[in-house]
Short mmCIF file of N, CA and C in Angstrom, two decimals:
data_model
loop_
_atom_site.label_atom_id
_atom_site.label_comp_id
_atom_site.label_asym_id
_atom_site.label_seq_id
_atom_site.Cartn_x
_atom_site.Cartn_y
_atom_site.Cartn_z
N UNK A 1 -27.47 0.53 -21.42
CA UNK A 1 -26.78 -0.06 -22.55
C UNK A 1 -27.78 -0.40 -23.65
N UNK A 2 -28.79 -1.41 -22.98
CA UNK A 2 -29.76 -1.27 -24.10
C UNK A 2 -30.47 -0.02 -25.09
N UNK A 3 -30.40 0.73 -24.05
CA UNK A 3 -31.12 2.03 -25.04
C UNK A 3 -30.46 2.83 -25.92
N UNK A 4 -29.03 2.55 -25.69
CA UNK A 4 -27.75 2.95 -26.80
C UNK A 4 -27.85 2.08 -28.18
N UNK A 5 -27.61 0.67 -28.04
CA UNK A 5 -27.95 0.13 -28.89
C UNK A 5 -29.46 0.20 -29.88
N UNK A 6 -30.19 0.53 -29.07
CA UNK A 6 -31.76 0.83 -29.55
C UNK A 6 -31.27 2.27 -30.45
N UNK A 7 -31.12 3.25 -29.74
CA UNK A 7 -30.79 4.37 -30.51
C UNK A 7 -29.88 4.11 -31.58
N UNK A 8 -28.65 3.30 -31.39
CA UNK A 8 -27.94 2.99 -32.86
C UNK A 8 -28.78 2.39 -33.86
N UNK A 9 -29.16 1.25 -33.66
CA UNK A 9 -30.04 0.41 -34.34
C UNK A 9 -31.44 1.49 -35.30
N UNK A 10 -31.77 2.18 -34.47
CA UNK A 10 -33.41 3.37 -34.83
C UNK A 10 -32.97 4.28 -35.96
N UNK A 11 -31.60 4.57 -35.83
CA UNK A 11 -31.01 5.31 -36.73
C UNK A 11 -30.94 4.76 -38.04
N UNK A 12 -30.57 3.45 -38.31
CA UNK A 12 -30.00 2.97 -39.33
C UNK A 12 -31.17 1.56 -39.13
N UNK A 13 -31.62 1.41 -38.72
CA UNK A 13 -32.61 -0.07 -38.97
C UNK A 13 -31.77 -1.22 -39.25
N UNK A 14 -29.96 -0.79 -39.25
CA UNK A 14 -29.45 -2.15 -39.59
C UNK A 14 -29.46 -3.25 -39.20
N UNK A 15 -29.73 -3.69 -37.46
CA UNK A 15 -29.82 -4.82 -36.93
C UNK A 15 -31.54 -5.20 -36.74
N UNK A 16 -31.50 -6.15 -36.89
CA UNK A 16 -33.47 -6.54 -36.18
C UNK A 16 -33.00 -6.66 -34.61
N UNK A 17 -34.24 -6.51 -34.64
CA UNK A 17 -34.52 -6.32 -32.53
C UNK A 17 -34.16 -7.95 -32.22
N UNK A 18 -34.02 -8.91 -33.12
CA UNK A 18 -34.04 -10.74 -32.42
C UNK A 18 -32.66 -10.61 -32.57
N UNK A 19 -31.65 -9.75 -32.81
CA UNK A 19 -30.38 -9.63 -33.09
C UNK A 19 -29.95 -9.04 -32.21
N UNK A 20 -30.83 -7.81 -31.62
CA UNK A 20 -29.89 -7.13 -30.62
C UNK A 20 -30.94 -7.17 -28.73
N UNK A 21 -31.82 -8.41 -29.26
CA UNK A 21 -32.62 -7.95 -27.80
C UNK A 21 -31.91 -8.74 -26.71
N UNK A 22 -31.40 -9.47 -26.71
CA UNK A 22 -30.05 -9.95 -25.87
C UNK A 22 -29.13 -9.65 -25.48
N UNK A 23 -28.59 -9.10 -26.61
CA UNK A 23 -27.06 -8.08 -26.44
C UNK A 23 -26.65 -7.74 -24.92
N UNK A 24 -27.37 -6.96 -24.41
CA UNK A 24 -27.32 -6.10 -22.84
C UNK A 24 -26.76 -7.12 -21.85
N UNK A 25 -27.37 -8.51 -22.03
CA UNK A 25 -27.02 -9.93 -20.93
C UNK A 25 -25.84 -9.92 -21.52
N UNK A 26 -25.59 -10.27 -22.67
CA UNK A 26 -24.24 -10.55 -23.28
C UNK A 26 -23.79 -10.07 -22.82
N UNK A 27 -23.58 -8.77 -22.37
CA UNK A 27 -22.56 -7.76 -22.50
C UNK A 27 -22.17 -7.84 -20.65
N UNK A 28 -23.66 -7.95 -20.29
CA UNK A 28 -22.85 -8.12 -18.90
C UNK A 28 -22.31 -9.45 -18.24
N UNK A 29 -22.44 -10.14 -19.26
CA UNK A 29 -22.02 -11.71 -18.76
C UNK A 29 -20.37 -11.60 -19.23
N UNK A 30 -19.79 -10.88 -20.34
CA UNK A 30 -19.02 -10.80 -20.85
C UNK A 30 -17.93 -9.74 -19.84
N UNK A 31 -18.62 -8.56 -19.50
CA UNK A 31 -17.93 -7.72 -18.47
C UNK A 31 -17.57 -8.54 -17.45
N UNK A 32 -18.16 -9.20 -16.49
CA UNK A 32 -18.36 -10.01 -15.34
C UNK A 32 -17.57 -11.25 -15.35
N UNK A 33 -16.89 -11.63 -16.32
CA UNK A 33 -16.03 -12.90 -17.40
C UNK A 33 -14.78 -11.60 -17.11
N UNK A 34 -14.72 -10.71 -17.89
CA UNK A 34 -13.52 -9.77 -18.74
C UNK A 34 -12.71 -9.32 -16.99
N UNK A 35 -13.84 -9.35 -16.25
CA UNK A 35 -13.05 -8.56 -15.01
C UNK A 35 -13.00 -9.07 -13.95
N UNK A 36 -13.47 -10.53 -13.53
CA UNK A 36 -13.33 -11.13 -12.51
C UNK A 36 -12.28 -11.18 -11.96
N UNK A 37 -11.07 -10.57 -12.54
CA UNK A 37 -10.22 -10.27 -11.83
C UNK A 37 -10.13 -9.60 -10.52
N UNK A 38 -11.11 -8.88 -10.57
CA UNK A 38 -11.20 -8.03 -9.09
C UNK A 38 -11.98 -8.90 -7.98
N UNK A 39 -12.22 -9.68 -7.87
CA UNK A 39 -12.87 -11.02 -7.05
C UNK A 39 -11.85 -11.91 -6.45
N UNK A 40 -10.67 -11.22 -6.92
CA UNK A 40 -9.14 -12.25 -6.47
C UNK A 40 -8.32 -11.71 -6.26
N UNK A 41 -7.33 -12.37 -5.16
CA UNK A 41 -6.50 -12.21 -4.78
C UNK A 41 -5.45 -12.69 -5.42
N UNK A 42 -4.41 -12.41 -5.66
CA UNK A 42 -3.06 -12.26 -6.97
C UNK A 42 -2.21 -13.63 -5.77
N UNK A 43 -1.94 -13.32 -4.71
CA UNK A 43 -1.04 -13.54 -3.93
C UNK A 43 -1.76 -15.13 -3.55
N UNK A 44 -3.00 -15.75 -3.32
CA UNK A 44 -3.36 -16.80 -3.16
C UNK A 44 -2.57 -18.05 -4.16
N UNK A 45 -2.38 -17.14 -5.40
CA UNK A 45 -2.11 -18.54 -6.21
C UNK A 45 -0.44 -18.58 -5.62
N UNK A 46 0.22 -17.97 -4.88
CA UNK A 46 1.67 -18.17 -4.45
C UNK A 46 1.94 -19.05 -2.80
N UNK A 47 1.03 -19.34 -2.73
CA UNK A 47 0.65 -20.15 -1.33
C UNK A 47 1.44 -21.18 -1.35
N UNK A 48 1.66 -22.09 -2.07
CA UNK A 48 1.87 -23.40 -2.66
C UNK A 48 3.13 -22.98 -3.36
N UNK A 49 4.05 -23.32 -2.41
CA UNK A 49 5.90 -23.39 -2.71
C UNK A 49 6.66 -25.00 -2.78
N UNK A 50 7.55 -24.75 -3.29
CA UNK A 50 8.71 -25.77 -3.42
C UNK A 50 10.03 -25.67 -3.09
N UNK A 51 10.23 -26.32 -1.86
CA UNK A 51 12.04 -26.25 -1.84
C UNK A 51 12.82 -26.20 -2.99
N UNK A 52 13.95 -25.53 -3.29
CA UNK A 52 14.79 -25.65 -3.86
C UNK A 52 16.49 -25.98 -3.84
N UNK A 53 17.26 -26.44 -3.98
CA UNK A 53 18.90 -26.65 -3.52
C UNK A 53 19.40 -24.81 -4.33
N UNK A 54 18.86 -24.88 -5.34
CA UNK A 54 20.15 -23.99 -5.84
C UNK A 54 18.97 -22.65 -6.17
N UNK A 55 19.56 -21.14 -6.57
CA UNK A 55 18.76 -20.31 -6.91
C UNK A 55 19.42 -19.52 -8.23
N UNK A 56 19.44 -20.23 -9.36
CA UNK A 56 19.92 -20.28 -10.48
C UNK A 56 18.53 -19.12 -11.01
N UNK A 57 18.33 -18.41 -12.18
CA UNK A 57 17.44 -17.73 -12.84
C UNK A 57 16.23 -18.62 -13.23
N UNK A 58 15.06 -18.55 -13.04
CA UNK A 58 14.06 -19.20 -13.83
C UNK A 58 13.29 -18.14 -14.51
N UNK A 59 12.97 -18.33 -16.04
CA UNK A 59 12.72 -17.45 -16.72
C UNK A 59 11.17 -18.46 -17.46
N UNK A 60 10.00 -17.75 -17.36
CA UNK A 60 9.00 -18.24 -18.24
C UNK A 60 8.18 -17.07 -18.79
N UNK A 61 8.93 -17.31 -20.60
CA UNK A 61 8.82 -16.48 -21.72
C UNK A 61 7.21 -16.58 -22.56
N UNK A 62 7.14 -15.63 -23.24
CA UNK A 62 5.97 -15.45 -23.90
C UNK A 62 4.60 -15.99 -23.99
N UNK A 63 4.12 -14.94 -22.72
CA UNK A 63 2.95 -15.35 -21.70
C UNK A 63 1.79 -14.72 -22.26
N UNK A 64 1.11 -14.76 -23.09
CA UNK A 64 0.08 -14.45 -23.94
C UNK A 64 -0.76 -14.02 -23.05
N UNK A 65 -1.76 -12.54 -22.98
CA UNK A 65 -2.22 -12.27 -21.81
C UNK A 65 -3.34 -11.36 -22.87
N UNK A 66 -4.19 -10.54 -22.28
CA UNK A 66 -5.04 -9.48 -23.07
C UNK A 66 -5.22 -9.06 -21.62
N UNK A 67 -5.93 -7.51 -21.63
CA UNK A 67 -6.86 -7.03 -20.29
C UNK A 67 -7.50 -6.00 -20.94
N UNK A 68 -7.87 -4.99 -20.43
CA UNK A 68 -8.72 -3.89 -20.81
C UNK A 68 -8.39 -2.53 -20.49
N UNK A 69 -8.28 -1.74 -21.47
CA UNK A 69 -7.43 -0.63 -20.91
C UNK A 69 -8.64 0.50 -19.93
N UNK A 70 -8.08 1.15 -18.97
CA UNK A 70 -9.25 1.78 -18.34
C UNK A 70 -9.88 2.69 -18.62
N UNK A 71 -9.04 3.61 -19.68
CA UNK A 71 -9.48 4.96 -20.14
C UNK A 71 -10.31 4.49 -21.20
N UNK A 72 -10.53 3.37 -21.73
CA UNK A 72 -11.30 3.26 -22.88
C UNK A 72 -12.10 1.96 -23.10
N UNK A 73 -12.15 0.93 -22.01
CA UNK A 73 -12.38 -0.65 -21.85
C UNK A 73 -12.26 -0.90 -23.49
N UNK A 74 -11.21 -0.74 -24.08
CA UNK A 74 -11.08 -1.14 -25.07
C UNK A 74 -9.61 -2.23 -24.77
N UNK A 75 -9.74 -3.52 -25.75
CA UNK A 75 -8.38 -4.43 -25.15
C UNK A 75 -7.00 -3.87 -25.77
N UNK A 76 -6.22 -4.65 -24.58
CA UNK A 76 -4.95 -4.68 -25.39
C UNK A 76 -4.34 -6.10 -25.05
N UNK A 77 -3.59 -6.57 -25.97
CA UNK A 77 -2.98 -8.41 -25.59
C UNK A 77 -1.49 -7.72 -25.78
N UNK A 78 -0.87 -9.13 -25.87
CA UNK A 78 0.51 -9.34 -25.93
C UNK A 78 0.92 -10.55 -25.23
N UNK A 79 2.33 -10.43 -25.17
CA UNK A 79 3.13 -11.08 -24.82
C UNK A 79 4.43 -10.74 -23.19
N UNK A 80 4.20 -11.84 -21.79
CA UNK A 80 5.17 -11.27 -20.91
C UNK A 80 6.01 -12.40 -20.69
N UNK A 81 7.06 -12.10 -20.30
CA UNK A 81 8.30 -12.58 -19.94
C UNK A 81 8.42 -12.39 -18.51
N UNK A 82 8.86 -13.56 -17.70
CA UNK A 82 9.51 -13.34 -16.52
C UNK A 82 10.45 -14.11 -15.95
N UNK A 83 11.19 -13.30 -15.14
CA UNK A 83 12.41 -14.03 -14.68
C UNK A 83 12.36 -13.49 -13.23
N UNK A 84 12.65 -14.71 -12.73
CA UNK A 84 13.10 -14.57 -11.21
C UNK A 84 14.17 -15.44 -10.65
N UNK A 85 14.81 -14.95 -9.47
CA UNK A 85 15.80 -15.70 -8.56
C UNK A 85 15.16 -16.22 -7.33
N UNK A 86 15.00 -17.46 -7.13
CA UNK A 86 14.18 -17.99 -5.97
C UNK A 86 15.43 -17.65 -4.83
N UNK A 87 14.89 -17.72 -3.75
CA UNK A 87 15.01 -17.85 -2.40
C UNK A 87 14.91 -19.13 -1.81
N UNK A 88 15.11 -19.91 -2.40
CA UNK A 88 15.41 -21.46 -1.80
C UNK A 88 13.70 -22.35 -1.93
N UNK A 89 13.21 -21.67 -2.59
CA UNK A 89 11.77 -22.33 -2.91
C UNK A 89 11.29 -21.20 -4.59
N UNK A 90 10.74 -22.27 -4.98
CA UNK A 90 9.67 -21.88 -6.42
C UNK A 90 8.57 -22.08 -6.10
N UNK A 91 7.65 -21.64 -7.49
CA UNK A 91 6.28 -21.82 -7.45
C UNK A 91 6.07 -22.67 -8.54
N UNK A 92 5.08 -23.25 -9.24
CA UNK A 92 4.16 -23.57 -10.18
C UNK A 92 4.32 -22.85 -11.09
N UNK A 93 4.62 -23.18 -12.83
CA UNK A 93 4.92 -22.22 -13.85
C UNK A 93 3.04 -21.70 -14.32
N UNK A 94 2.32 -22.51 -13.63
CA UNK A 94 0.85 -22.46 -13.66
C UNK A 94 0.55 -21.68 -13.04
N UNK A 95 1.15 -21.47 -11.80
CA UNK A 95 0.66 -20.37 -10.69
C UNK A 95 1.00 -19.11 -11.25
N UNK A 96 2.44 -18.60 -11.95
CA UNK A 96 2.34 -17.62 -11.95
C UNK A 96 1.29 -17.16 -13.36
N UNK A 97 1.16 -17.86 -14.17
CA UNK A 97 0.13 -17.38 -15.27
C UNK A 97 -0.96 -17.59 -14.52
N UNK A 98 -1.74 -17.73 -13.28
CA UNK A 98 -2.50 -17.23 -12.58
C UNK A 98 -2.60 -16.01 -12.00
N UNK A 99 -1.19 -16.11 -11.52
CA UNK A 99 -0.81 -14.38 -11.02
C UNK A 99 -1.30 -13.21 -12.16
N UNK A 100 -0.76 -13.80 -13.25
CA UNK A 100 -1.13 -12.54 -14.11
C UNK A 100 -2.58 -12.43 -14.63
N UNK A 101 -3.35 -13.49 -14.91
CA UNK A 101 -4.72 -13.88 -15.15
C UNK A 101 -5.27 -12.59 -14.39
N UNK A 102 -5.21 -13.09 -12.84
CA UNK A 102 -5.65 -12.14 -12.13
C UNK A 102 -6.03 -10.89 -12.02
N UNK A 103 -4.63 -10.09 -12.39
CA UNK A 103 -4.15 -8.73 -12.48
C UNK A 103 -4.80 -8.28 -14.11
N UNK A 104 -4.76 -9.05 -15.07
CA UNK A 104 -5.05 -8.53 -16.21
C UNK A 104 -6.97 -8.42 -16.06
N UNK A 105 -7.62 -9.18 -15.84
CA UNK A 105 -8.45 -9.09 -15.48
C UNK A 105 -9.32 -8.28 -14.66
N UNK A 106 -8.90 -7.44 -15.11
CA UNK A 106 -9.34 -5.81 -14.26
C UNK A 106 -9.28 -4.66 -14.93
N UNK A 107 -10.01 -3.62 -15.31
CA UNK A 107 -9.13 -2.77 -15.63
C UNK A 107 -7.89 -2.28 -15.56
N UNK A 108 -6.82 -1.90 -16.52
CA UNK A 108 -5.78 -1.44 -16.00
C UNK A 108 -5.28 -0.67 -16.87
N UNK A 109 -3.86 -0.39 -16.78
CA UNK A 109 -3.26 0.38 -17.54
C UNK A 109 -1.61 -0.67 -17.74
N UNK A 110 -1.11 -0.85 -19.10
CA UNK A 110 -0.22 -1.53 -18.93
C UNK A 110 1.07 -0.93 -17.91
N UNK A 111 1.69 0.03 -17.96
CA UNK A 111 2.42 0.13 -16.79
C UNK A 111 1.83 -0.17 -15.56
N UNK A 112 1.04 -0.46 -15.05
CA UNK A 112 0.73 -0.78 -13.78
C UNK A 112 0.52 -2.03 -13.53
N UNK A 113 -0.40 -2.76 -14.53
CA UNK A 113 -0.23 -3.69 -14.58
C UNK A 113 1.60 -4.86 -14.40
N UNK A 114 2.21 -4.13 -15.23
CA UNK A 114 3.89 -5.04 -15.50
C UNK A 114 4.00 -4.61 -13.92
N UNK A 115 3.79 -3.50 -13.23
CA UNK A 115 4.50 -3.80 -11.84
C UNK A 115 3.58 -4.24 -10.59
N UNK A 116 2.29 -4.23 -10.84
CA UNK A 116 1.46 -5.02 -9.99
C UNK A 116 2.34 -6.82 -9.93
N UNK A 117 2.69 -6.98 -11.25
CA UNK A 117 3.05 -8.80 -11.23
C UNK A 117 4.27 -8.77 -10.47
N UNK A 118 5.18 -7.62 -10.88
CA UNK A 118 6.45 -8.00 -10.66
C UNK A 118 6.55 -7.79 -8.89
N UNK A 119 5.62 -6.78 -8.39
CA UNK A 119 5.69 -6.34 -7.20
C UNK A 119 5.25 -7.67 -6.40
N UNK A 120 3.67 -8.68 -6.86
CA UNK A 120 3.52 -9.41 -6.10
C UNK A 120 4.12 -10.98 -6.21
N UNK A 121 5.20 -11.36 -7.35
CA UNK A 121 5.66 -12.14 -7.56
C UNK A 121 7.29 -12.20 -6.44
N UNK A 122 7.57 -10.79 -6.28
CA UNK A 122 8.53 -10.73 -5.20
C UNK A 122 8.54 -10.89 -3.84
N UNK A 123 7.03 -9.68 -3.51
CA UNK A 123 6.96 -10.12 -2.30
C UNK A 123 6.09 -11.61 -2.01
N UNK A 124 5.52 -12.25 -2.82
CA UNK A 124 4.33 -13.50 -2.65
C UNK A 124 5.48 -14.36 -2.89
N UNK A 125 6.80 -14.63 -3.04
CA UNK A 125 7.68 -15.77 -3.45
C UNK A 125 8.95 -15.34 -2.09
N UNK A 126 9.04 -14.37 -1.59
CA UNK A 126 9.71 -13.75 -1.28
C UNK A 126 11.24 -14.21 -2.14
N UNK A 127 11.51 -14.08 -2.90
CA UNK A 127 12.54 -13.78 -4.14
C UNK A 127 13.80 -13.04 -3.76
N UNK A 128 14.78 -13.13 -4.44
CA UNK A 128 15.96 -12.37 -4.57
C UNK A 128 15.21 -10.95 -5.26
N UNK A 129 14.56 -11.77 -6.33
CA UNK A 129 14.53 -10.36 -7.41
C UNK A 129 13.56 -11.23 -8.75
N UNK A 130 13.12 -9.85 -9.34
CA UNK A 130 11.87 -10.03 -10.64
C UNK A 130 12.76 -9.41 -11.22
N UNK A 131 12.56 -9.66 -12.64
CA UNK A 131 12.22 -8.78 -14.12
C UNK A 131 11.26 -9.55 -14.94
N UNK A 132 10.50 -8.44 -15.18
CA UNK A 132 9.21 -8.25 -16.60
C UNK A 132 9.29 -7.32 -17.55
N UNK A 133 9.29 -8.73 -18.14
CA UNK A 133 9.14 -7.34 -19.86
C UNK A 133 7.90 -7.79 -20.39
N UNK A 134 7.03 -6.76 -20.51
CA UNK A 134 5.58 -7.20 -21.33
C UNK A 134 5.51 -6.19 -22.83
N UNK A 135 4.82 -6.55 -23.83
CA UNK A 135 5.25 -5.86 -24.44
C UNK A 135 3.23 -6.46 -25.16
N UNK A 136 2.71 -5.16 -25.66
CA UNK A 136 1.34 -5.33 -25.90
C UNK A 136 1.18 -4.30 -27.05
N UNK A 137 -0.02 -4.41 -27.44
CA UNK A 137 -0.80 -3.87 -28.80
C UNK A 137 -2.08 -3.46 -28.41
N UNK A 138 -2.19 -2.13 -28.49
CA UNK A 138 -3.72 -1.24 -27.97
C UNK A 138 -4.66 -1.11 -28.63
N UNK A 139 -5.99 -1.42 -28.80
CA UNK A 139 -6.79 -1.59 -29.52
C UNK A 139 -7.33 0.21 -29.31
N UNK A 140 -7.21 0.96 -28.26
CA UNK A 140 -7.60 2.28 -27.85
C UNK A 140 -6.42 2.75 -29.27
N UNK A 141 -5.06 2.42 -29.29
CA UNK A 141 -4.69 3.02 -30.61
C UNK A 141 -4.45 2.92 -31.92
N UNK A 142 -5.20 1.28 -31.75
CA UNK A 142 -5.60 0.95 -33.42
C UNK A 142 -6.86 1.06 -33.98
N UNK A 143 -8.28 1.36 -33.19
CA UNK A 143 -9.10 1.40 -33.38
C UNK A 143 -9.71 2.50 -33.64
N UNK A 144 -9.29 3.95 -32.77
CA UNK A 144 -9.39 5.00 -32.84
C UNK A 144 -8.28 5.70 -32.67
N UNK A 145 -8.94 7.32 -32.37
CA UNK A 145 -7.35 8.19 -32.31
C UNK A 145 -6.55 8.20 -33.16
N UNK A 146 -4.88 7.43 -32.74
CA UNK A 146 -4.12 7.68 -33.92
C UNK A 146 -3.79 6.60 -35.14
N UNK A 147 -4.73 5.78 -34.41
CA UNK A 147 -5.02 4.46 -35.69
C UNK A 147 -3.97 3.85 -36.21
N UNK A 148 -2.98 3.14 -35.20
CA UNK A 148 -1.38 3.56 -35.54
C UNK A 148 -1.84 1.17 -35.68
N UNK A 149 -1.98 0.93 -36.24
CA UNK A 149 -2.09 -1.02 -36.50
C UNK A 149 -0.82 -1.24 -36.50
N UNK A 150 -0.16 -2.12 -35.17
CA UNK A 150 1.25 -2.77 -35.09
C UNK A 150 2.06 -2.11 -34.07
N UNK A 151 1.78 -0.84 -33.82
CA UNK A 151 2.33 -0.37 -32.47
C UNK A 151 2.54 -0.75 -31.42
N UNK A 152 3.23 -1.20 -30.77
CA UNK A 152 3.57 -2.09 -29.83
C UNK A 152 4.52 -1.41 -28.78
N UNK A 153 3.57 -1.59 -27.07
CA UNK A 153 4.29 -0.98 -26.30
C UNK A 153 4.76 -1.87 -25.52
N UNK A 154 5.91 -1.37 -24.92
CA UNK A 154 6.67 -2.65 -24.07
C UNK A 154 7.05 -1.68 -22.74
N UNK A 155 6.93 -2.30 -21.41
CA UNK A 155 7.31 -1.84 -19.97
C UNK A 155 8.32 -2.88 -19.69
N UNK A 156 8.23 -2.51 -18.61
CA UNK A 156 9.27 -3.41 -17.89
C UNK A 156 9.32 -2.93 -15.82
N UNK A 157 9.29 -4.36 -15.33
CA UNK A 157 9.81 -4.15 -14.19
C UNK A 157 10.53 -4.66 -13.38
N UNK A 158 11.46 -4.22 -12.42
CA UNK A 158 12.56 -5.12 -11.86
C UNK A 158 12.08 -4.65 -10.57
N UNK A 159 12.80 -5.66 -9.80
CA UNK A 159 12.89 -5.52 -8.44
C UNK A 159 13.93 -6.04 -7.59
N UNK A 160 14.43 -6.25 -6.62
CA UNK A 160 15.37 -6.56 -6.13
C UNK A 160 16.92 -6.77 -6.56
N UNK A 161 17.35 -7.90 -6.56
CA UNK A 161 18.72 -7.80 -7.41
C UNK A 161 18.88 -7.93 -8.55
N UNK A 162 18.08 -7.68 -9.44
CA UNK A 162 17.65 -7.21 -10.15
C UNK A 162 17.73 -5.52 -10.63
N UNK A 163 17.84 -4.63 -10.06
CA UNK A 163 17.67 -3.51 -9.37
C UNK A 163 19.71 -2.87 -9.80
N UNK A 164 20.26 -4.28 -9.15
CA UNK A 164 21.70 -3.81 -8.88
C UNK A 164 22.97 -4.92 -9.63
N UNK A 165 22.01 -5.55 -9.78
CA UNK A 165 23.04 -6.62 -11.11
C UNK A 165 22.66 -6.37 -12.47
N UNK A 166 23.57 -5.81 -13.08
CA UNK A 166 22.78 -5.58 -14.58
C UNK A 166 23.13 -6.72 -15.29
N UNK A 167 24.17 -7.33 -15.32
CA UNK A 167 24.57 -9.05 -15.91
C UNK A 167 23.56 -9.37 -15.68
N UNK A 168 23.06 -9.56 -14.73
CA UNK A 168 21.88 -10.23 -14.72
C UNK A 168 20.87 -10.04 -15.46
N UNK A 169 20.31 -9.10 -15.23
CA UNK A 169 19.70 -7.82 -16.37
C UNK A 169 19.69 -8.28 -17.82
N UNK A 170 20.70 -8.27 -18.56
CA UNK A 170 21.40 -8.44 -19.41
C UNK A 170 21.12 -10.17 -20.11
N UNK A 171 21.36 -10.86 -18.65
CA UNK A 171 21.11 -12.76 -19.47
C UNK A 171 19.75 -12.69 -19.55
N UNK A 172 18.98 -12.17 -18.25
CA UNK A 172 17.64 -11.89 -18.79
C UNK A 172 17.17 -11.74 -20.37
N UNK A 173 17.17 -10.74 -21.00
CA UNK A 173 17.13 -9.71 -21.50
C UNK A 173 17.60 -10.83 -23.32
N UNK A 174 18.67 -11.31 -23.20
CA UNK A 174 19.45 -12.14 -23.63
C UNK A 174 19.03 -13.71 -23.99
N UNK A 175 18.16 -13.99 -22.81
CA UNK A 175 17.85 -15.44 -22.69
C UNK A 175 16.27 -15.61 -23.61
N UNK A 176 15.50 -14.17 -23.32
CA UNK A 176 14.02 -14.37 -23.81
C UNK A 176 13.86 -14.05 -25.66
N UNK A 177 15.04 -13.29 -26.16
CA UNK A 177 15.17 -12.83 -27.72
C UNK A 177 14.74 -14.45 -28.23
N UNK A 178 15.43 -15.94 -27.42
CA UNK A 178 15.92 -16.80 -28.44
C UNK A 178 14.67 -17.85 -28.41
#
């Protein structure tokens, strides 16, 4: 890494060496920060449940997230939504923005990412059913390529009854616009 930067820098003399002779630590203190995600387990932060009487929808909307895309460790952020039907116990609205902490924190790809959460929020809660809608902004396609600023991709994943109730689907869907 350093010798990339050296070669940029040799070319153009634009940075002084007290500017960039650090950089390299930075960068790996910053990687090692960006991806500690892979040091964790997703499913630990679901350990810690709560009885419940009723299993009404719980929905917690616009979950501000970033990760790194893999084909290009360039970021992408946004915004996720989730809704689930407990099984007679919840979690922590903290835990699950741990869940996703986790998962984003890794390389990924946003479709995989939306169903890594939704997959371990179902089986780690054992749940009726998930839906996720994430919806993000690629720095791989605002920065280069097709240089498209504001493009915004959105996934989605369901699982369980979810799957076979579309009303449901639907209040989802319905409940996070407002």
């Amino acid at each position: 890494m350093k010798n990339i930067i050296l070669e940029i820098n040799n070319d153009n003399n634009l940075i002084s060496d007290e500017v960039i002779e650090n950089t390299p630590e930075r960068i790996e203190t910053f990687y090692k920060e960006i991806f500690s995600g892979l040091l964790l387990d997703p499913y630990d932060f679901l350990k810690r449940t709560f009885p419940i009487q009723n299993n009404d929808l719980i929905i917690e909307k616009n979950i501000s997230f970033y990760s790194m895309c893999e084909h290009h460790f360039l970021p992408f952020f946004g915004k996720i939504s989730i809704g689930y039907i407990p099984n007679n116990k919840i979690v922590g609205f903290g835990d699950i923005i741990k869940v996703i902490e986790a998962y984003c924190k890794r390389p990924q790809l946003q479709e995989r990412l939306c169903e890594e959460i939704a997959e371990t929020i179902y089986k780690g809660l054992e749940c009726q059913g998930v839906y996720i809608l994430m919806e993000a902004e690629h720095m791989c396609m605002t920065m280069r390529g097709v240089k498209s600023i504001g493009t915004k991709v959105i996934t989605t994943s369901s699982k369980g009854i979810f799957n076979v109730n579309h009303s449901l689907k639907t209040e989802f869907l319905t409940l996070i616009k407002n």
